[in-house]
Amino acid sequence: MSTVYGMPYLLEDKTGQPTESEFVDMHDRLRLRLHCSAQTPTHTAYMIHNVTHGHNPSDPLIALAFGPNNSLGTITVRSGAPKAMGDYLVKLSPLGSSLTRKFLGSDGQEYRWSWRSTKGHEWTCINRSQYFVASYSLKVAGEPEYPGSSGCMLTIDEAYPHLVAELLASLTIMRHIAAHGL
């Protein structure tokens, strides 16, 4: 069992880029790496690795494969079967916004990402009971530049360490949807 600190994971997004970054907890409890592993005209693949001390960084937690012309592709969680991103992150209604979607976590619970639904956060994730799970915030306007940091932050409630990779993967897909108007 891991130590409980009573504070969320504050994962500093080192680059702020949705395609290549390292997410480092401010209290050194967790370190995730998102990186592009393949890029061709027909697809682009990303891997998410746990690079926290003591973990095997060569074993990807999640693989994301986008299709041609930035279309949605597949997500593979750990050693499971690939699943279409559109089936993994589902729009709440056929006529609803693409920027609010839900997914079923590996814990069997439903989670929902939404864009700019909470003041001060670019993205917010809640569970079925409307409790805060995670958020992604951009660098505050006027904040000074910091060497090696984008100023962006992924915050994950401490009760969800089992979902950190899935939250980062689903956030990455949501950011991709927003960036490419999908």
N, CA and C atoms as an extended XYZ file, in Angstrom:
546
Properties=species:S:1:pos:R:3:atomname:S:1:resname:S:1:resid:I:1 pbc="F F F"
N         0.849       -1.185        0.000 N   MET     1
C         0.000        0.000        0.000 CA  MET     1
C         0.890        1.242        0.000 C   MET     1
N         0.491        2.242       -0.788 N   SER     2
C         1.307        3.447       -0.876 CA  SER     2
C         0.924        4.438        0.223 C   SER     2
N         1.825        5.345        0.470 N   THR     3
C         1.613        6.369        1.485 CA  THR     3
C         0.535        7.341        1.021 C   THR     3
N        -0.364        7.719        1.899 N   VAL     4
C        -1.401        8.696        1.596 CA  VAL     4
C        -0.963       10.035        2.182 C   VAL     4
N        -0.921       11.052        1.330 N   TYR     5
C        -0.461       12.371        1.745 CA  TYR     5
C        -1.598       13.345        1.999 C   TYR     5
N        -2.793       13.009        1.542 N   GLY     6
C        -3.912       13.929        1.695 CA  GLY     6
C        -3.859       15.086        0.728 C   GLY     6
N        -3.133       14.912       -0.373 N   MET     7
C        -3.050       15.953       -1.401 CA  MET     7
C        -3.032       15.290       -2.774 C   MET     7
N        -3.556       15.975       -3.771 N   PRO     8
C        -3.618       15.380       -5.106 CA  PRO     8
C        -2.230       15.234       -5.727 C   PRO     8
N        -2.174       14.411       -6.771 N   TYR     9
C        -0.968       14.350       -7.592 CA  TYR     9
C        -0.939       15.634       -8.410 C   TYR     9
N         0.115       16.382       -8.312 N   LEU    10
C         0.298       17.622       -9.063 CA  LEU    10
C         1.360       17.343      -10.111 C   LEU    10
N         0.910       16.936      -11.290 N   LEU    11
C         1.824       16.513      -12.345 CA  LEU    11
C         2.150       17.686      -13.266 C   LEU    11
N         3.354       18.190      -13.112 N   GLU    12
C         3.821       19.303      -13.942 CA  GLU    12
C         4.057       18.784      -15.354 C   GLU    12
N         3.416       19.420      -16.319 N   ASP    13
C         3.576       19.079      -17.732 CA  ASP    13
C         4.809       19.835      -18.226 C   ASP    13
N         5.881       19.113      -18.464 N   LYS    14
C         7.157       19.768      -18.772 CA  LYS    14
C         7.149       20.580      -20.062 C   LYS    14
N         6.429       20.121      -21.118 N   THR    15
C         6.461       20.855      -22.383 CA  THR    15
C         5.156       21.559      -22.717 C   THR    15
N         4.030       21.072      -22.208 N   GLY    16
C         2.735       21.630      -22.575 CA  GLY    16
C         2.250       21.155      -23.935 C   GLY    16
N         3.047       20.337      -24.613 N   GLN    17
C         2.689       19.810      -25.931 CA  GLN    17
C         1.862       18.534      -25.773 C   GLN    17
N         0.779       18.386      -26.525 N   PRO    18
C        -0.044       17.180      -26.386 CA  PRO    18
C         0.572       15.943      -27.022 C   PRO    18
N         1.761       16.095      -27.613 N   THR    19
C         2.368       14.980      -28.338 CA  THR    19
C         3.670       14.456      -27.734 C   THR    19
N         4.255       15.173      -26.820 N   GLU    20
C         5.549       14.759      -26.271 CA  GLU    20
C         5.800       15.532      -24.989 C   GLU    20
N         5.758       14.837      -23.856 N   SER    21
C         6.022       15.525      -22.600 CA  SER    21
C         6.286       14.529      -21.485 C   SER    21
N         6.742       15.060      -20.395 N   GLU    22
C         6.901       14.284      -19.170 CA  GLU    22
C         6.030       14.965      -18.113 C   GLU    22
N         5.327       14.170      -17.329 N   PHE    23
C         4.442       14.656      -16.288 CA  PHE    23
C         5.021       14.216      -14.955 C   PHE    23
N         5.509       15.178      -14.182 N   VAL    24
C         6.265       14.890      -12.968 CA  VAL    24
C         5.525       15.445      -11.751 C   VAL    24
N         5.222       14.566      -10.793 N   ASP    25
C         4.553       14.996       -9.569 CA  ASP    25
C         5.469       15.928       -8.790 C   ASP    25
N         4.904       17.014       -8.308 N   MET    26
C         5.670       18.014       -7.564 CA  MET    26
C         6.285       17.435       -6.285 C   MET    26
N         5.717       16.326       -5.793 N   HIS    27
C         6.223       15.687       -4.579 CA  HIS    27
C         6.958       14.383       -4.894 C   HIS    27
N         7.325       14.210       -6.159 N   ASP    28
C         8.145       13.090       -6.628 CA  ASP    28
C         7.526       11.718       -6.336 C   ASP    28
N         6.192       11.622       -6.350 N   ARG    29
C         5.525       10.341       -6.151 CA  ARG    29
C         5.296        9.603       -7.455 C   ARG    29
N         5.323       10.321       -8.580 N   LEU    30
C         4.946        9.747       -9.859 CA  LEU    30
C         5.593       10.521      -10.990 C   LEU    30
N         5.950        9.796      -12.045 N   ARG    31
C         6.531       10.416      -13.235 CA  ARG    31
C         6.065        9.599      -14.443 C   ARG    31
N         5.328       10.253      -15.346 N   LEU    32
C         4.849        9.606      -16.564 CA  LEU    32
C         5.463       10.283      -17.780 C   LEU    32
N         5.714        9.501      -18.813 N   ARG    33
C         6.259       10.064      -20.064 CA  ARG    33
C         5.319        9.714      -21.212 C   ARG    33
N         4.932       10.734      -21.963 N   LEU    34
C         4.155       10.588      -23.191 CA  LEU    34
C         5.105       10.898      -24.334 C   LEU    34
N         5.262        9.944      -25.257 N   HIS    35
C         6.159       10.235      -26.375 CA  HIS    35
C         5.665        9.590      -27.665 C   HIS    35
N         6.030       10.221      -28.763 N   CYS    36
C         5.684        9.724      -30.090 CA  CYS    36
C         6.639        8.588      -30.428 C   CYS    36
N         6.085        7.428      -30.753 N   SER    37
C         6.927        6.268      -31.055 CA  SER    37
C         6.954        5.931      -32.542 C   SER    37
N         6.024        6.494      -33.316 N   ALA    38
C         6.008        6.261      -34.769 CA  ALA    38
C         5.185        7.356      -35.430 C   ALA    38
N         5.663        7.795      -36.589 N   GLN    39
C         4.906        8.797      -37.340 CA  GLN    39
C         5.105        8.553      -38.826 C   GLN    39
N         4.003        8.197      -39.488 N   THR    40
C         4.010        7.966      -40.933 CA  THR    40
C         2.803        8.718      -41.510 C   THR    40
N         2.681        8.768      -42.829 N   PRO    41
C         1.501        9.438      -43.404 CA  PRO    41
C         0.174        8.765      -43.027 C   PRO    41
N         0.214        7.483      -42.664 N   THR    42
C        -1.026        6.771      -42.375 CA  THR    42
C        -1.361        6.649      -40.897 C   THR    42
N        -0.391        6.875      -40.026 N   HIS    43
C        -0.710        6.826      -38.591 CA  HIS    43
C         0.404        7.452      -37.748 C   HIS    43
N         0.001        7.837      -36.533 N   THR    44
C         0.944        8.357      -35.546 CA  THR    44
C         0.672        7.607      -34.248 C   THR    44
N         1.730        7.111      -33.625 N   ALA    45
C         1.582        6.321      -32.404 CA  ALA    45
C         2.289        7.001      -31.243 C   ALA    45
N         1.669        6.916      -30.078 N   TYR    46
C         2.215        7.459      -28.836 CA  TYR    46
C         2.196        6.384      -27.772 C   TYR    46
N         3.143        6.453      -26.883 N   MET    47
C         3.216        5.534      -25.754 CA  MET    47
C         3.235        6.345      -24.465 C   MET    47
N         2.631        5.778      -23.427 N   ILE    48
C         2.698        6.355      -22.092 CA  ILE    48
C         3.427        5.350      -21.215 C   ILE    48
N         4.505        5.812      -20.598 N   HIS    49
C         5.338        4.975      -19.736 CA  HIS    49
C         5.367        5.548      -18.320 C   HIS    49
N         5.439        4.664      -17.351 N   ASN    50
C         5.687        5.082      -15.970 CA  ASN    50
C         7.203        5.087      -15.803 C   ASN    50
N         7.786        6.254      -15.649 N   VAL    51
C         9.239        6.365      -15.505 CA  VAL    51
C         9.622        6.750      -14.076 C   VAL    51
N         8.700        6.477      -13.151 N   THR    52
C         8.974        6.683      -11.736 CA  THR    52
C        10.088        5.725      -11.320 C   THR    52
N        10.950        6.168      -10.430 N   HIS    53
C        12.035        5.317       -9.946 CA  HIS    53
C        11.465        3.980       -9.470 C   HIS    53
N        12.085        2.890       -9.920 N   GLY    54
C        11.658        1.558       -9.509 CA  GLY    54
C        10.708        0.883      -10.488 C   GLY    54
N        10.256        1.587      -11.517 N   HIS    55
C         9.381        0.999      -12.525 CA  HIS    55
C        10.163        0.734      -13.802 C   HIS    55
N         9.692       -0.203      -14.608 N   ASN    56
C        10.334       -0.538      -15.867 CA  ASN    56
C         9.874        0.451      -16.936 C   ASN    56
N        10.717        1.409      -17.317 N   PRO    57
C        10.296        2.434      -18.275 CA  PRO    57
C        10.146        1.906      -19.704 C   PRO    57
N        10.619        0.701      -19.987 N   SER    58
C        10.505        0.178      -21.350 CA  SER    58
C         9.163       -0.512      -21.589 C   SER    58
N         8.397       -0.722      -20.524 N   ASP    59
C         7.110       -1.399      -20.628 CA  ASP    59
C         5.995       -0.358      -20.682 C   ASP    59
N         5.393       -0.109      -21.871 N   PRO    60
C         4.366        0.935      -21.955 CA  PRO    60
C         3.096        0.550      -21.198 C   PRO    60
N         2.498        1.560      -20.564 N   LEU    61
C         1.225        1.354      -19.880 CA  LEU    61
C         0.068        1.432      -20.868 C   LEU    61
N         0.194        2.367      -21.821 N   ILE    62
C        -0.861        2.605      -22.800 CA  ILE    62
C        -0.241        2.986      -24.134 C   ILE    62
N        -0.857        2.499      -25.212 N   ALA    63
C        -0.464        2.870      -26.572 CA  ALA    63
C        -1.642        3.566      -27.243 C   ALA    63
N        -1.367        4.691      -27.880 N   LEU    64
C        -2.366        5.435      -28.637 CA  LEU    64
C        -1.937        5.442      -30.097 C   LEU    64
N        -2.832        5.068      -31.000 N   ALA    65
C        -2.528        5.081      -32.429 CA  ALA    65
C        -3.594        5.899      -33.144 C   ALA    65
N        -3.184        7.038      -33.712 N   PHE    66
C        -4.104        7.892      -34.460 CA  PHE    66
C        -3.987        7.548      -35.933 C   PHE    66
N        -5.085        7.724      -36.671 N   GLY    67
C        -5.125        7.366      -38.080 CA  GLY    67
C        -4.647        8.474      -38.990 C   GLY    67
N        -4.874        8.291      -40.306 N   PRO    68
C        -4.450        9.301      -41.276 CA  PRO    68
C        -5.213       10.612      -41.079 C   PRO    68
N        -4.589       11.712      -41.428 N   ASN    69
C        -5.198       13.047      -41.325 CA  ASN    69
C        -5.679       13.352      -39.908 C   ASN    69
N        -4.924       12.889      -38.908 N   ASN    70
C        -5.219       13.145      -37.494 CA  ASN    70
C        -6.533       12.541      -37.013 C   ASN    70
N        -7.048       11.545      -37.731 N   SER    71
C        -8.296       10.909      -37.309 CA  SER    71
C        -8.060       10.076      -36.053 C   SER    71
N        -9.168        9.807      -35.336 N   LEU    72
C        -9.059        8.959      -34.156 CA  LEU    72
C        -8.729        7.536      -34.589 C   LEU    72
N        -7.963        6.866      -33.752 N   GLY    73
C        -7.552        5.505      -34.057 CA  GLY    73
C        -7.920        4.561      -32.932 C   GLY    73
N        -6.891        3.969      -32.315 N   THR    74
C        -7.137        2.988      -31.261 CA  THR    74
C        -6.337        3.310      -30.007 C   THR    74
N        -6.829        2.766      -28.896 N   ILE    75
C        -6.128        2.842      -27.622 CA  ILE    75
C        -5.955        1.418      -27.122 C   ILE    75
N        -4.778        1.123      -26.626 N   THR    76
C        -4.500       -0.183      -26.034 CA  THR    76
C        -4.022        0.066      -24.611 C   THR    76
N        -4.792       -0.405      -23.645 N   VAL    77
C        -4.448       -0.240      -22.237 CA  VAL    77
C        -3.724       -1.491      -21.775 C   VAL    77
N        -2.497       -1.283      -21.324 N   ARG    78
C        -1.596       -2.350      -20.900 CA  ARG    78
C        -1.532       -3.429      -21.972 C   ARG    78
N        -1.793       -4.660      -21.673 N   SER    79
C        -1.671       -5.700      -22.693 CA  SER    79
C        -3.037       -6.112      -23.249 C   SER    79
N        -4.043       -5.259      -23.070 N   GLY    80
C        -5.381       -5.564      -23.565 CA  GLY    80
C        -5.490       -5.418      -25.073 C   GLY    80
N        -6.672       -5.683      -25.579 N   ALA    81
C        -6.935       -5.571      -27.009 CA  ALA    81
C        -7.126       -4.101      -27.393 C   ALA    81
N        -6.698       -3.719      -28.587 N   PRO    82
C        -6.928       -2.342      -29.038 CA  PRO    82
C        -8.426       -2.060      -29.110 C   PRO    82
N        -8.796       -0.825      -28.767 N   LYS    83
C       -10.194       -0.397      -28.807 CA  LYS    83
C       -10.255        0.914      -29.575 C   LYS    83
N       -11.258        1.060      -30.406 N   ALA    84
C       -11.432        2.308      -31.155 CA  ALA    84
C       -11.590        3.464      -30.170 C   ALA    84
N       -10.869        4.555      -30.412 N   MET    85
C       -10.936        5.710      -29.512 CA  MET    85
C       -12.349        6.253      -29.394 C   MET    85
N       -13.110        6.221      -30.482 N   GLY    86
C       -14.484        6.697      -30.454 CA  GLY    86
C       -15.397        5.835      -29.596 C   GLY    86
N       -15.018        4.570      -29.409 N   ASP    87
C       -15.772        3.674      -28.531 CA  ASP    87
C       -15.262        3.758      -27.097 C   ASP    87
N       -14.013        4.154      -26.932 N   TYR    88
C       -13.419        4.294      -25.600 CA  TYR    88
C       -13.870        5.602      -24.945 C   TYR    88
N       -13.763        6.692      -25.689 N   LEU    89
C       -14.202        8.022      -25.221 CA  LEU    89
C       -15.448        8.382      -26.014 C   LEU    89
N       -16.601        8.207      -25.397 N   VAL    90
C       -17.876        8.317      -26.088 CA  VAL    90
C       -18.516        9.683      -25.835 C   VAL    90
N       -19.033       10.290      -26.906 N   LYS    91
C       -19.797       11.533      -26.744 CA  LYS    91
C       -21.014       11.244      -25.884 C   LYS    91
N       -21.414       12.221      -25.084 N   LEU    92
C       -22.562       12.026      -24.201 CA  LEU    92
C       -23.869       11.904      -24.973 C   LEU    92
N       -23.971       12.595      -26.112 N   SER    93
C       -25.137       12.456      -26.977 CA  SER    93
C       -24.684       12.679      -28.413 C   SER    93
N       -25.378       12.073      -29.370 N   PRO    94
C       -24.951       12.201      -30.773 CA  PRO    94
C       -24.858       13.647      -31.250 C   PRO    94
N       -25.722       14.514      -30.727 N   LEU    95
C       -25.716       15.917      -31.149 CA  LEU    95
C       -24.924       16.812      -30.200 C   LEU    95
N       -24.373       16.222      -29.128 N   GLY    96
C       -23.640       16.988      -28.129 CA  GLY    96
C       -22.243       17.368      -28.591 C   GLY    96
N       -21.589       18.115      -27.766 N   SER    97
C       -20.233       18.577      -28.051 CA  SER    97
C       -19.241       17.413      -28.065 C   SER    97
N       -18.282       17.491      -28.975 N   SER    98
C       -17.189       16.514      -28.999 CA  SER    98
C       -16.239       16.717      -27.837 C   SER    98
N       -16.358       17.874      -27.167 N   LEU    99
C       -15.423       18.222      -26.106 CA  LEU    99
C       -15.923       17.827      -24.718 C   LEU    99
N       -16.977       17.036      -24.672 N   THR   100
C       -17.441       16.410      -23.435 CA  THR   100
C       -17.665       14.941      -23.758 C   THR   100
N       -16.858       14.090      -23.147 N   ARG   101
C       -16.938       12.658      -23.434 CA  ARG   101
C       -16.730       11.859      -22.160 C   ARG   101
N       -17.220       10.631      -22.183 N   LYS   102
C       -17.082        9.746      -21.026 CA  LYS   102
C       -16.315        8.491      -21.427 C   LYS   102
N       -15.688        7.881      -20.419 N   PHE   103
C       -15.012        6.609      -20.647 CA  PHE   103
C       -15.188        5.724      -19.430 C   PHE   103
N       -15.042        4.436      -19.654 N   LEU   104
C       -15.128        3.456      -18.582 CA  LEU   104
C       -13.706        3.110      -18.173 C   LEU   104
N       -13.352        3.411      -16.930 N   GLY   105
C       -12.005        3.134      -16.441 CA  GLY   105
C       -11.800        1.650      -16.192 C   GLY   105
N       -10.564        1.250      -16.032 N   SER   106
C       -10.243       -0.160      -15.765 CA  SER   106
C       -10.812       -0.614      -14.427 C   SER   106
N       -11.254        0.331      -13.595 N   ASP   107
C       -11.874       -0.010      -12.313 CA  ASP   107
C       -13.389       -0.215      -12.452 C   ASP   107
N       -13.897       -0.135      -13.701 N   GLY   108
C       -15.314       -0.358      -13.955 CA  GLY   108
C       -16.195        0.858      -13.731 C   GLY   108
N       -15.601        1.990      -13.363 N   GLN   109
C       -16.356        3.213      -13.099 CA  GLN   109
C       -16.350        4.124      -14.328 C   GLN   109
N       -17.376        4.954      -14.425 N   GLU   110
C       -17.493        5.890      -15.536 CA  GLU   110
C       -16.899        7.248      -15.149 C   GLU   110
N       -16.156        7.839      -16.083 N   TYR   111
C       -15.530        9.142      -15.882 CA  TYR   111
C       -15.856       10.025      -17.078 C   TYR   111
N       -15.903       11.353      -16.837 N   ARG   112
C       -16.292       12.284      -17.887 CA  ARG   112
C       -15.321       13.456      -17.949 C   ARG   112
N       -14.737       13.666      -19.146 N   TRP   113
C       -13.904       14.844      -19.399 CA  TRP   113
C       -14.756       15.920      -20.055 C   TRP   113
N       -14.547       17.161      -19.660 N   SER   114
C       -15.216       18.274      -20.329 CA  SER   114
C       -14.256       19.457      -20.437 C   SER   114
N       -14.429       20.207      -21.500 N   TRP   115
C       -13.566       21.337      -21.816 CA  TRP   115
C       -14.153       22.623      -21.233 C   TRP   115
N       -13.319       23.317      -20.466 N   ARG   116
C       -13.651       24.624      -19.892 CA  ARG   116
C       -14.985       24.639      -19.143 C   ARG   116
N       -15.270       23.553      -18.442 N   SER   117
C       -16.518       23.490      -17.667 CA  SER   117
C       -16.323       24.000      -16.242 C   SER   117
N       -15.070       24.146      -15.817 N   THR   118
C       -14.752       24.622      -14.472 CA  THR   118
C       -13.788       25.794      -14.596 C   THR   118
N       -14.107       26.881      -13.943 N   LYS   119
C       -13.266       28.076      -14.019 CA  LYS   119
C       -11.822       27.754      -13.595 C   LYS   119
N       -10.879       28.203      -14.401 N   GLY   120
C        -9.468       28.021      -14.095 CA  GLY   120
C        -8.870       26.737      -14.624 C   GLY   120
N        -9.702       25.880      -15.221 N   HIS   121
C        -9.207       24.608      -15.750 CA  HIS   121
C        -9.577       24.488      -17.227 C   HIS   121
N        -8.620       24.102      -18.036 N   GLU   122
C        -8.872       23.865      -19.449 CA  GLU   122
C        -9.730       22.601      -19.619 C   GLU   122
N        -9.404       21.570      -18.848 N   TRP   123
C       -10.120       20.288      -18.895 CA  TRP   123
C       -10.422       19.839      -17.477 C   TRP   123
N       -11.593       19.242      -17.275 N   THR   124
C       -11.981       18.717      -15.967 CA  THR   124
C       -12.560       17.327      -16.152 C   THR   124
N       -12.183       16.420      -15.264 N   CYS   125
C       -12.719       15.062      -15.275 CA  CYS   125
C       -13.441       14.817      -13.952 C   CYS   125
N       -14.672       14.327      -14.058 N   ILE   126
C       -15.459       13.988      -12.878 CA  ILE   126
C       -15.920       12.538      -12.992 C   ILE   126
N       -16.344       11.965      -11.874 N   ASN   127
C       -16.895       10.616      -11.927 CA  ASN   127
C       -18.422       10.691      -12.008 C   ASN   127
N       -19.054        9.546      -12.041 N   ARG   128
C       -20.513        9.483      -12.184 CA  ARG   128
C       -21.238       10.233      -11.060 C   ARG   128
N       -20.619       10.287       -9.874 N   SER   129
C       -21.223       10.996       -8.733 CA  SER   129
C       -20.908       12.486       -8.735 C   SER   129
N       -20.296       12.980       -9.807 N   GLN   130
C       -19.950       14.392       -9.976 CA  GLN   130
C       -18.788       14.844       -9.101 C   GLN   130
N       -18.004       13.897       -8.577 N   TYR   131
C       -16.845       14.247       -7.771 CA  TYR   131
C       -15.650       14.524       -8.667 C   TYR   131
N       -14.837       15.489       -8.274 N   PHE   132
C       -13.611       15.831       -8.999 CA  PHE   132
C       -12.660       14.641       -9.014 C   PHE   132
N       -12.131       14.333      -10.197 N   VAL   133
C       -11.139       13.264      -10.352 CA  VAL   133
C        -9.818       13.863      -10.830 C   VAL   133
N        -9.899       14.722      -11.860 N   ALA   134
C        -8.674       15.289      -12.429 CA  ALA   134
C        -8.994       16.590      -13.158 C   ALA   134
N        -7.945       17.378      -13.385 N   SER   135
C        -8.082       18.580      -14.210 CA  SER   135
C        -6.747       18.862      -14.875 C   SER   135
N        -6.832       19.587      -15.973 N   TYR   136
C        -5.626       20.044      -16.672 CA  TYR   136
C        -5.747       21.549      -16.799 C   TYR   136
N        -4.731       22.252      -16.320 N   SER   137
C        -4.732       23.712      -16.324 CA  SER   137
C        -3.560       24.231      -17.137 C   SER   137
N        -3.823       25.276      -17.880 N   LEU   138
C        -2.774       25.926      -18.654 CA  LEU   138
C        -2.016       26.905      -17.773 C   LEU   138
N        -0.857       27.312      -18.243 N   LYS   139
C        -0.065       28.326      -17.541 CA  LYS   139
C        -0.896       29.598      -17.418 C   LYS   139
N        -0.887       30.167      -16.247 N   VAL   140
C        -1.648       31.393      -15.988 CA  VAL   140
C        -1.007       32.548      -16.764 C   VAL   140
N        -1.847       33.335      -17.419 N   ALA   141
C        -1.351       34.490      -18.172 CA  ALA   141
C        -0.574       35.418      -17.244 C   ALA   141
N         0.568       35.853      -17.712 N   GLY   142
C         1.394       36.765      -16.932 CA  GLY   142
C         2.369       36.071      -15.999 C   GLY   142
N         2.211       34.772      -15.822 N   GLU   143
C         3.141       34.027      -14.974 CA  GLU   143
C         4.498       33.970      -15.675 C   GLU   143
N         5.587       34.117      -14.953 N   PRO   144
C         6.899       34.106      -15.602 CA  PRO   144
C         7.239       32.732      -16.182 C   PRO   144
N         8.180       32.731      -17.112 N   GLU   145
C         8.680       31.487      -17.704 CA  GLU   145
C         9.566       30.772      -16.695 C   GLU   145
N         9.473       29.451      -16.668 N   TYR   146
C        10.327       28.638      -15.797 CA  TYR   146
C        11.126       27.689      -16.665 C   TYR   146
N        12.429       27.617      -16.460 N   PRO   147
C        13.247       26.704      -17.264 CA  PRO   147
C        12.776       25.255      -17.086 C   PRO   147
N        12.579       24.545      -18.216 N   GLY   148
C        12.196       23.132      -18.169 CA  GLY   148
C        10.762       22.881      -17.788 C   GLY   148
N         9.910       23.916      -17.826 N   SER   149
C         8.508       23.739      -17.456 CA  SER   149
C         7.615       24.573      -18.362 C   SER   149
N         6.450       24.011      -18.689 N   SER   150
C         5.492       24.754      -19.502 CA  SER   150
C         4.580       25.622      -18.643 C   SER   150
N         4.518       25.330      -17.348 N   GLY   151
C         3.590       26.020      -16.468 CA  GLY   151
C         2.211       25.368      -16.451 C   GLY   151
N         2.024       24.305      -17.259 N   CYS   152
C         0.754       23.586      -17.301 CA  CYS   152
C         0.783       22.477      -16.247 C   CYS   152
N        -0.407       22.099      -15.755 N   MET   153
C        -0.471       21.146      -14.645 CA  MET   153
C        -1.630       20.176      -14.821 C   MET   153
N        -1.342       18.889      -14.692 N   LEU   154
C        -2.363       17.848      -14.618 CA  LEU   154
C        -2.500       17.493      -13.147 C   LEU   154
N        -3.678       17.723      -12.589 N   THR   155
C        -3.946       17.441      -11.185 CA  THR   155
C        -4.865       16.231      -11.108 C   THR   155
N        -4.466       15.229      -10.331 N   ILE   156
C        -5.270       14.013      -10.179 CA  ILE   156
C        -5.492       13.776       -8.697 C   ILE   156
N        -6.748       13.603       -8.320 N   ASP   157
C        -7.079       13.342       -6.928 CA  ASP   157
C        -6.312       12.116       -6.444 C   ASP   157
N        -5.824       12.189       -5.222 N   GLU   158
C        -4.976       11.131       -4.667 CA  GLU   158
C        -5.688        9.784       -4.583 C   GLU   158
N        -7.009        9.763       -4.634 N   ALA   159
C        -7.769        8.517       -4.562 CA  ALA   159
C        -7.719        7.713       -5.867 C   ALA   159
N        -7.090        8.249       -6.924 N   TYR   160
C        -7.114        7.607       -8.237 CA  TYR   160
C        -5.733        7.245       -8.791 C   TYR   160
N        -4.810        6.737       -7.973 N   PRO   161
C        -3.491        6.399       -8.519 CA  PRO   161
C        -3.557        5.263       -9.531 C   PRO   161
N        -4.564        4.412       -9.414 N   HIS   162
C        -4.734        3.290      -10.326 CA  HIS   162
C        -5.177        3.733      -11.724 C   HIS   162
N        -5.579        4.985      -11.857 N   LEU   163
C        -6.074        5.484      -13.138 CA  LEU   163
C        -5.182        6.529      -13.787 C   LEU   163
N        -4.027        6.811      -13.217 N   VAL   164
C        -3.222        7.932      -13.735 CA  VAL   164
C        -2.902        7.786      -15.214 C   VAL   164
N        -2.524        6.608      -15.661 N   ALA   165
C        -2.183        6.425      -17.077 CA  ALA   165
C        -3.418        6.585      -17.957 C   ALA   165
N        -4.548        6.048      -17.512 N   GLU   166
C        -5.790        6.180      -18.278 CA  GLU   166
C        -6.262        7.625      -18.331 C   GLU   166
N        -6.085        8.353      -17.237 N   LEU   167
C        -6.464        9.768      -17.230 CA  LEU   167
C        -5.586       10.565      -18.180 C   LEU   167
N        -4.284       10.294      -18.192 N   LEU   168
C        -3.397       10.986      -19.128 CA  LEU   168
C        -3.729       10.607      -20.568 C   LEU   168
N        -3.981        9.333      -20.828 N   ALA   169
C        -4.313        8.895      -22.190 CA  ALA   169
C        -5.617        9.522      -22.668 C   ALA   169
N        -6.648        9.480      -21.837 N   SER   170
C        -7.938       10.044      -22.250 CA  SER   170
C        -7.840       11.558      -22.419 C   SER   170
N        -7.068       12.217      -21.566 N   LEU   171
C        -6.836       13.657      -21.728 CA  LEU   171
C        -6.108       13.931      -23.044 C   LEU   171
N        -5.131       13.124      -23.372 N   THR   172
C        -4.387       13.290      -24.627 CA  THR   172
C        -5.321       13.171      -25.824 C   THR   172
N        -6.221       12.204      -25.783 N   ILE   173
C        -7.194       12.045      -26.867 CA  ILE   173
C        -8.121       13.258      -26.912 C   ILE   173
N        -8.598       13.723      -25.770 N   MET   174
C        -9.470       14.899      -25.735 CA  MET   174
C        -8.763       16.132      -26.299 C   MET   174
N        -7.508       16.316      -25.948 N   ARG   175
C        -6.748       17.451      -26.470 CA  ARG   175
C        -6.571       17.323      -27.986 C   ARG   175
N        -6.389       16.098      -28.474 N   HIS   176
C        -6.268       15.834      -29.904 CA  HIS   176
C        -7.589       16.174      -30.616 C   HIS   176
N        -8.703       15.741      -30.036 N   ILE   177
C       -10.026       16.044      -30.596 CA  ILE   177
C       -10.214       17.559      -30.713 C   ILE   177
N        -9.868       18.274      -29.654 N   ALA   178
C       -10.015       19.738      -29.652 CA  ALA   178
C        -9.088       20.397      -30.671 C   ALA   178
N        -7.844       19.934      -30.740 N   ALA   179
C        -6.860       20.548      -31.635 CA  ALA   179
C        -7.206       20.364      -33.111 C   ALA   179
N        -7.859       19.235      -33.420 N   HIS   180
C        -8.134       18.916      -34.827 CA  HIS   180
C        -9.608       19.023      -35.194 C   HIS   180
N       -10.415       19.557      -34.288 N   GLY   181
C       -11.832       19.777      -34.574 CA  GLY   181
C       -12.587       18.509      -34.909 C   GLY   181
N       -12.276       17.459      -34.225 N   LEU   182
C       -12.936       16.174      -34.511 CA  LEU   182
C       -14.253       16.023      -33.784 C   LEU   182
